[in-house]
Short mmCIF file of C-alpha atoms in Angstrom, two decimals:
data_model
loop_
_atom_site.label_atom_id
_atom_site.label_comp_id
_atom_site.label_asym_id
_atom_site.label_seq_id
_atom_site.Cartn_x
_atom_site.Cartn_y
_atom_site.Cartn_z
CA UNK P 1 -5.88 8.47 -38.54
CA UNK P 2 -7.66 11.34 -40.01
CA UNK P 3 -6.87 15.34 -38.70
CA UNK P 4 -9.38 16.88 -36.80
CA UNK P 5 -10.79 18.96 -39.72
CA UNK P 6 -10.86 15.50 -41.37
CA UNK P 7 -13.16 14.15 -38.30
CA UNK P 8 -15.60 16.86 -37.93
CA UNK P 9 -16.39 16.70 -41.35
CA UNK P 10 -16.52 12.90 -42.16
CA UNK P 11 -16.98 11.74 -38.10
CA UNK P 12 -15.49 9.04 -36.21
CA UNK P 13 -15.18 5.49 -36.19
CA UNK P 14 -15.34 2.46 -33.66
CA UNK P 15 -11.86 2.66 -32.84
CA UNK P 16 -10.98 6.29 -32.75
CA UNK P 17 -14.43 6.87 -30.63
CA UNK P 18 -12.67 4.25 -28.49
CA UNK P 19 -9.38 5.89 -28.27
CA UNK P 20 -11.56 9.89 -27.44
CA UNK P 21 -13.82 8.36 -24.78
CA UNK P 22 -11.08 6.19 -23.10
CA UNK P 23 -12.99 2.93 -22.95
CA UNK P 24 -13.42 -0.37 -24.65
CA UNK P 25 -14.85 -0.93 -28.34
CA UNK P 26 -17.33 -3.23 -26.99
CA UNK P 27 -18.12 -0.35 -24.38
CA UNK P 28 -18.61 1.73 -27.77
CA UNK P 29 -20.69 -0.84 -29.32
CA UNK P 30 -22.90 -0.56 -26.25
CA UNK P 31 -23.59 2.98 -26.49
CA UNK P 32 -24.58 2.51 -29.94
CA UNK P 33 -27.30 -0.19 -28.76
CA UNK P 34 -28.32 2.54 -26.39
CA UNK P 35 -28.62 5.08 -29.26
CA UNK P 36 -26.46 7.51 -27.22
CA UNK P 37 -24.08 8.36 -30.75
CA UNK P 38 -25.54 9.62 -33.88
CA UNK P 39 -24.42 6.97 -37.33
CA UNK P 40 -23.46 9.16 -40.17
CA UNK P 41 -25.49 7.16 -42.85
CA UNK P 42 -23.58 5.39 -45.65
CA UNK P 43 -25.63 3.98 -47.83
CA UNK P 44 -23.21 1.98 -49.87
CA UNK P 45 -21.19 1.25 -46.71
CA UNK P 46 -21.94 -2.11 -47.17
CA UNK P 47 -20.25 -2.33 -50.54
CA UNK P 48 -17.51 -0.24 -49.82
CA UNK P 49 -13.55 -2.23 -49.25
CA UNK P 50 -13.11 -1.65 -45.92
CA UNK P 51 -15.84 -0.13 -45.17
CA UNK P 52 -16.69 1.29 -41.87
CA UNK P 53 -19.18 2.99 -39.61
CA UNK P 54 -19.03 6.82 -38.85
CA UNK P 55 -20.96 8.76 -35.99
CA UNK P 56 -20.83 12.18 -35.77
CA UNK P 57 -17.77 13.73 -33.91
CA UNK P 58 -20.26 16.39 -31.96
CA UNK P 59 -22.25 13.30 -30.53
CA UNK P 60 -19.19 11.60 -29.20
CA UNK P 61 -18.30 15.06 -27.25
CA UNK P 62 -21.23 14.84 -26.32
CA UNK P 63 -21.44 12.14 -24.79
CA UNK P 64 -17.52 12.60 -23.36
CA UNK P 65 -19.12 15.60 -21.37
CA UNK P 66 -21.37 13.35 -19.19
CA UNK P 67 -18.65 11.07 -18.49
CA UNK P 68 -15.96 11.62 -15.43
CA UNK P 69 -12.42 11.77 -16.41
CA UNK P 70 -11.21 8.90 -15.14
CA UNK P 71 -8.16 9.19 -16.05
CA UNK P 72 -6.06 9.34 -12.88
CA UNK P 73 -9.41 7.72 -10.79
CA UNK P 74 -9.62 4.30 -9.60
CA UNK P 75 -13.04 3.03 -8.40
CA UNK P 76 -13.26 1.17 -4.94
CA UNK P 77 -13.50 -2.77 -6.08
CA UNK P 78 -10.42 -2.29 -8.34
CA UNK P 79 -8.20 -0.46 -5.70
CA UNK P 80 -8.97 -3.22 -3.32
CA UNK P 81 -7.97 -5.46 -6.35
CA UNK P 82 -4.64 -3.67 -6.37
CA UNK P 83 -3.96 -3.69 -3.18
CA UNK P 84 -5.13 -6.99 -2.19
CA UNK P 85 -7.76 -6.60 0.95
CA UNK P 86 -11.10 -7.09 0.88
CA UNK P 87 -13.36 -4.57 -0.76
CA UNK P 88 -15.74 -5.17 2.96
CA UNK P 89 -12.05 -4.25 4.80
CA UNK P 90 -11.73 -1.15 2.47
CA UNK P 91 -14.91 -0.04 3.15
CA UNK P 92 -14.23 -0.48 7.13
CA UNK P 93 -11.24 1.49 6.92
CA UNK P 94 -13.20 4.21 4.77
CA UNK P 95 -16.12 4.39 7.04
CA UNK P 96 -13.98 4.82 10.42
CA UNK P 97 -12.10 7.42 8.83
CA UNK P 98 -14.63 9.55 8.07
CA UNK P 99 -13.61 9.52 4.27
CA UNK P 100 -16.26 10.84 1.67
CA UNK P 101 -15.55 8.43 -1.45
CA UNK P 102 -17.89 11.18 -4.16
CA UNK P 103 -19.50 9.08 -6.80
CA UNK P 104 -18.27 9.91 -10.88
CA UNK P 105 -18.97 8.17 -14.03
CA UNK P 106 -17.04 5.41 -14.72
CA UNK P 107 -18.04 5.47 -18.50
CA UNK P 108 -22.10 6.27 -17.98
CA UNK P 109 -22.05 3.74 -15.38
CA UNK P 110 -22.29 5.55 -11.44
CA UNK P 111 -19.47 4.32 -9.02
CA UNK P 112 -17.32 5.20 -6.39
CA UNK P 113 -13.94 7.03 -7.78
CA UNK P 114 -10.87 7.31 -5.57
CA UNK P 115 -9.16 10.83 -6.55
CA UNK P 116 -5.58 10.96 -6.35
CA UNK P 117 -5.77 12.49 -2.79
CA UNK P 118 -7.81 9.97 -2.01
CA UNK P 119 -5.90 7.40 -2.92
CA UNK P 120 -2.76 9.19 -1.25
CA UNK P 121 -4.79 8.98 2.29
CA UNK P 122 -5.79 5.48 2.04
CA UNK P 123 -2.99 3.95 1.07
CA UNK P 124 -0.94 5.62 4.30
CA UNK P 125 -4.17 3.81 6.32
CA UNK P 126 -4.01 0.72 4.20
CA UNK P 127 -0.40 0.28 5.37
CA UNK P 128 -1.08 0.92 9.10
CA UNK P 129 -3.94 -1.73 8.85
CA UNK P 130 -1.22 -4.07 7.79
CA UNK P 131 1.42 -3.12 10.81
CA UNK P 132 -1.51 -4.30 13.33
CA UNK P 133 0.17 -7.47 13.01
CA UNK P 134 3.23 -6.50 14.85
CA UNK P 135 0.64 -7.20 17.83
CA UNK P 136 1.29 -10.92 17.39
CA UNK P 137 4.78 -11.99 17.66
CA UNK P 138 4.82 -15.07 16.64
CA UNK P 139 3.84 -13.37 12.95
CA UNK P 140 7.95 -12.64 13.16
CA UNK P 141 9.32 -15.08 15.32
CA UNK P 142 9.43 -18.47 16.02
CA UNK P 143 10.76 -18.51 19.71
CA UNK P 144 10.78 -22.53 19.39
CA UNK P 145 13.62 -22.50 16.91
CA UNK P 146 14.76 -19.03 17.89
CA UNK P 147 14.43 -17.75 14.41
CA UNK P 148 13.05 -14.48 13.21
CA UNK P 149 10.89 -14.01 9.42
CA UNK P 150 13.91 -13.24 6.83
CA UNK P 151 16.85 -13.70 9.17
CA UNK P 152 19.94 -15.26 7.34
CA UNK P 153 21.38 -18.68 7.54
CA UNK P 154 24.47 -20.38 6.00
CA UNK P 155 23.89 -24.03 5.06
CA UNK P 156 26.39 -26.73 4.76
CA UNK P 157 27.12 -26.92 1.33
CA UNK P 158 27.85 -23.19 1.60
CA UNK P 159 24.75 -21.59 -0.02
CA UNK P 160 22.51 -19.22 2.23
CA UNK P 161 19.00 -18.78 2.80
CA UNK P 162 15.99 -16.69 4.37
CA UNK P 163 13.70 -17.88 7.01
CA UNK P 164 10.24 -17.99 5.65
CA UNK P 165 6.49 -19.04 6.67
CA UNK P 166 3.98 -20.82 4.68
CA UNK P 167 0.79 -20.54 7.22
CA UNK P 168 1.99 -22.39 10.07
CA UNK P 169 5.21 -23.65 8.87
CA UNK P 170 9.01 -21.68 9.59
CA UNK P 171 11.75 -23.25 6.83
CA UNK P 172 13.86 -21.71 3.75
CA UNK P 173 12.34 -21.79 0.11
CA UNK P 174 15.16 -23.95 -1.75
CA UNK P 175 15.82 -25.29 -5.13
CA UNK P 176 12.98 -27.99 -4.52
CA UNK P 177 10.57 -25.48 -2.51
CA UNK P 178 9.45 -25.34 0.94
CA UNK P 179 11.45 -27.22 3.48
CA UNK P 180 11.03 -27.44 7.19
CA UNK P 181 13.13 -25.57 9.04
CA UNK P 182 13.89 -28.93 11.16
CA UNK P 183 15.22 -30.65 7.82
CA UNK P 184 18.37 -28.64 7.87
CA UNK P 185 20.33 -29.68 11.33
CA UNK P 186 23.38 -27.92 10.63
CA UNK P 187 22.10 -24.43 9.19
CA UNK P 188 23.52 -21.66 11.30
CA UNK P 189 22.37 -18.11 11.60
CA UNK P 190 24.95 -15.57 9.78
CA UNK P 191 24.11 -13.09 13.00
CA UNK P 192 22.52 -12.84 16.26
CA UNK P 193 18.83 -11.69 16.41
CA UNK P 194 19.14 -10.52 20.09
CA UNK P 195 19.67 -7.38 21.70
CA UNK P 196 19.26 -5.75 25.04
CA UNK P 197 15.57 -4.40 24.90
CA UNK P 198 15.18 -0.58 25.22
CA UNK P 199 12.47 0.91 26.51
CA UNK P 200 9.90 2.70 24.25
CA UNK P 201 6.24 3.16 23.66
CA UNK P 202 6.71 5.08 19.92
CA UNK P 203 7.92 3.30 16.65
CA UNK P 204 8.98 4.56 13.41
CA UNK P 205 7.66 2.88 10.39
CA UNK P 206 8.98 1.71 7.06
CA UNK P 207 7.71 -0.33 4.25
CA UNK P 208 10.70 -0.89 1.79
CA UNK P 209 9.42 -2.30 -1.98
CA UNK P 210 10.68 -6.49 -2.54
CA UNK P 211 11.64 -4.74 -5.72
CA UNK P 212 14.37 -2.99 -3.66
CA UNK P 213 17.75 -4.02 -5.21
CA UNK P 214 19.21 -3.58 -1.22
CA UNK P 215 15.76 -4.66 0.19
CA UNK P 216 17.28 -7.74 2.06
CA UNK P 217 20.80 -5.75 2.73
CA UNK P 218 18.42 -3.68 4.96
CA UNK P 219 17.07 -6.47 6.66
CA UNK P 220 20.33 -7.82 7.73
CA UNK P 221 21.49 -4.43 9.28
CA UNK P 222 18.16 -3.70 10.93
CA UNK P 223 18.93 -7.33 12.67
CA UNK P 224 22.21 -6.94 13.28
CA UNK P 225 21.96 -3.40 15.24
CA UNK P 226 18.11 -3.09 16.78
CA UNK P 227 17.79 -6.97 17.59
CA UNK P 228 14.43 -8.39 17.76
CA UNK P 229 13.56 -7.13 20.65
CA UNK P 230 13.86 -3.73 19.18
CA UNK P 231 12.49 -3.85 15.27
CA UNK P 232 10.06 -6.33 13.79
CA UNK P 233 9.18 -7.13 10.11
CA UNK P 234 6.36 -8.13 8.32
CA UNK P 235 5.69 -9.66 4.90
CA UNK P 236 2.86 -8.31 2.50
CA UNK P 237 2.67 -9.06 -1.28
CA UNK P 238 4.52 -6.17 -2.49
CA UNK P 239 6.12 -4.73 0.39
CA UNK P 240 8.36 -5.56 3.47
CA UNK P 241 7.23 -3.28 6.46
CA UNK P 242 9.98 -2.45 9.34
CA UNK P 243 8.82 -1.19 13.14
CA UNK P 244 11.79 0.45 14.44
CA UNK P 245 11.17 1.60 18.89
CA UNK P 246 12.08 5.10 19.27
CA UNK P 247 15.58 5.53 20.74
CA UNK P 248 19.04 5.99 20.40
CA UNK P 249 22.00 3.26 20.07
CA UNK P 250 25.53 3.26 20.37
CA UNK P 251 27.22 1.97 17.32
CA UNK P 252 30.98 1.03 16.31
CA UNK P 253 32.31 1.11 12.53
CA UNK P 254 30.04 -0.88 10.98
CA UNK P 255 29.51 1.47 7.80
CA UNK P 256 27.64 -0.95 5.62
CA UNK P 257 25.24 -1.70 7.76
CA UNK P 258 24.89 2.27 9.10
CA UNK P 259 25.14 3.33 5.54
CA UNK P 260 22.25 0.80 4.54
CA UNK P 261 20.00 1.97 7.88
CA UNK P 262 20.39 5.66 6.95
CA UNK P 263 19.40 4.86 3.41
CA UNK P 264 15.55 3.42 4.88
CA UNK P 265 14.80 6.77 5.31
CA UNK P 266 13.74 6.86 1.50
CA UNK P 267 10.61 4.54 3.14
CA UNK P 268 9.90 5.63 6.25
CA UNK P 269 6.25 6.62 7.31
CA UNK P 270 6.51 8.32 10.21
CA UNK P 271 10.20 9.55 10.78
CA UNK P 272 13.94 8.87 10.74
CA UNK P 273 16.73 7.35 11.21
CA UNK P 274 19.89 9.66 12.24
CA UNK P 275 23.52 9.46 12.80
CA UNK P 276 25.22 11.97 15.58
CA UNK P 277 28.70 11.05 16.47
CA UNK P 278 28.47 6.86 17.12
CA UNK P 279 24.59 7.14 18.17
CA UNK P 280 22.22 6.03 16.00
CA UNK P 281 18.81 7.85 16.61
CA UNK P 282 15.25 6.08 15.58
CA UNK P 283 13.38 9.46 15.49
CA UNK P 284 9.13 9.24 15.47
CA UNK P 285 7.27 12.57 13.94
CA UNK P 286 4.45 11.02 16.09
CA UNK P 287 3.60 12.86 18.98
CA UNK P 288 1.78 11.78 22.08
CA UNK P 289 -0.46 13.89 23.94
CA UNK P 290 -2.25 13.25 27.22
CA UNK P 291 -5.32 14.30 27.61
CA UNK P 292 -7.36 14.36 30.65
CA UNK P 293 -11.26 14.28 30.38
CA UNK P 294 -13.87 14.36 32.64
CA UNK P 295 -16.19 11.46 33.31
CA UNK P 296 -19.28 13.64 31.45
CA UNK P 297 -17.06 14.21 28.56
CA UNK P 298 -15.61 11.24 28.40
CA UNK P 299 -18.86 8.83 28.35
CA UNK P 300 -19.88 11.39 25.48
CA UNK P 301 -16.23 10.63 23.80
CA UNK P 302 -16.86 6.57 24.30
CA UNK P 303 -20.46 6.54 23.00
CA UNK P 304 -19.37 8.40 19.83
CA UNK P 305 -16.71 5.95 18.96
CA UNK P 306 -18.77 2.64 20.23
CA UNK P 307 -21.34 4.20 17.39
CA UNK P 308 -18.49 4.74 14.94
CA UNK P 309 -16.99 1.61 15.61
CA UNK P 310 -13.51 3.02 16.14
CA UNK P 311 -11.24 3.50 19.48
CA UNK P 312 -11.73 5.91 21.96
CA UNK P 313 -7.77 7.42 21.22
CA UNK P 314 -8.62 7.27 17.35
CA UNK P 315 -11.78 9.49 17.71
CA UNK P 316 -9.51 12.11 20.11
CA UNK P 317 -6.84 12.13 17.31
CA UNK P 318 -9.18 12.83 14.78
CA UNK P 319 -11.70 15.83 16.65
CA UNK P 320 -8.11 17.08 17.56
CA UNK P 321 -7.21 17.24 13.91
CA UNK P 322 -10.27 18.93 12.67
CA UNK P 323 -10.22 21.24 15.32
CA UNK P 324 -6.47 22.41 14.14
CA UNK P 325 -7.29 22.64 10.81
CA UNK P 326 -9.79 24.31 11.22
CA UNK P 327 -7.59 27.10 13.05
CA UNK P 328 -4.96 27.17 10.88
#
């Protein structure tokens, strides 16, 4: 690797242009085809050992200067990639947001770049498109078998295992793969699912990594004090996402299943979990607020969202939002 005296005198070549403009050699190549870098001629490159092409370093600046750092930018298609919905679901949750996606240069090639704050928004969004599926129950629990998606059982031969789905199925994933959860007659459940249902319209959300070392140690105490009734989960590729209603339980000594609960707080989305004396609180930072509109206002409020496709209470949250931050 030559110093950069070195390069401005004898220029650059494939590779290191490939390394300063933070693409592909065959990207290179292509810019060469488009005569956007300037050869340094050689005219015995051809019989030179090892030979290889130079351009000027000033015309790969150059060209670096009409490109958009990219660096910590992801366009749309490849996010959606990453995070595994559809790049027409993406756009959906862009457009009823009211997001501005700005258009960059990825290389000299005009696309959509998500900026780290971007990116930061979405992602929050992306993960409260994917907790619209608490709506269904039967997405996290089979009331015909009275089982509930990663609850614990103990089979015979002493070894336990998870409830799982594959589509429409309910079974454990064993040494042989997917069995029925019908095939195993004598499994029983390490726990009860059930407890008495509290009364709440607010939840607290969480969405704890697989790669969590104490990801299923959480699932068993979330089970074992909220009940089904009170806490749901969900599976995505990556992540397993909790629902927790907003309220307060008594709770005896259990302190490894406490101890794990206080820990989700490292994953919540939208609040907390605390201990006062032997209640357990399920705290929501989410605020409801009543609002009362008359009928003018409020067929002006409903033709607005029916033309940007979102809810009625979506389209209040957000003029309220704008409105504060605009006074702040």
């Amino acid at each position: 690797m030559h110093n950069n005296e070195q390069k401005s005198e004898e220029g650059l070549t494939i590779k290191e242009i490939s390394e300063t403009l933070n693409v592909a050699e065959i990207t290179v190549y292509k810019y060469i085809e488009k005569e956007l870098l300037e050869e340094i001629e050689q005219p015995n490159l051809k019989y030179a050992i090892n030979g290889q092409r130079l351009f000027t370093t000033q015309s790969v600046l150059n060209l670096k200067k009409r490109m958009t750092d990219t660096k910590n930018h992801i366009s749309l298609n490849a996010y959606a990639k990453e995070k595994k919905v559809s790049p027409e679901l993406l756009k959906r949750i862009i457009a009823n947001n009211g997001i501005v996606i700005p258009k960059g240069s990825h290389g000299l090639r005009q696309t959509y770049l998500i900026s780290p704050e971007i990116r930061e928004t979405l992602d929050r969004l992306i993960l409260e498109n994917s907790f619209a599926h608490f709506r269904t129950k039967k997405n996290y629990y089979n009331s015909h078998h009275n089982i509930a998606l990663l609850q614990s059982f103990l089979i015979e031969d002493g070894r336990t295992y998870r409830v799982m789905t594959e589509g429409q199925r309910w079974g454990f994933y064993t040494e042989t793969g997917f069995t029925d959860f019908e095939s195993f007659i004598n499994a029983k459940p390490l726990y009860d699912i059930h407890k008495p249902t509290v009364k709440s319209s607010s939840y607290v959300n969480f969405s704890i990594p697989k790669s969590e070392k104490n990801a299923y140690s959480y699932v068993d105490g979330i089970y074992n004090i909220f009940g089904i009734e009170n806490a749901q989960l969900i599976l995505t590729e990556e992540h397993i996402n909790v629902r927790l209603k907003m309220n307060k339980w008594k709770v005896t000594n259990d302190s490894e299943h406490i101890q794990r609960l206080l820990e989700l707080n490292s994953y919540s989305i939208n609040g907390e979990i605390r201990l006062f004396n032997q209640d357990l609180h399920v705290i929501c930072y989410d605020k409801r607020v009543a609002v009362v509109l008359g009928q003018e206002n409020h067929e002006q409020l409903s033709e607005i969202a029916k033309k940007q496709n979102i809810t009625e209470s979506k389209l209040a949250q957000k003029i309220i939002e704008e409105f504060l931050n605009k006074h702040q």
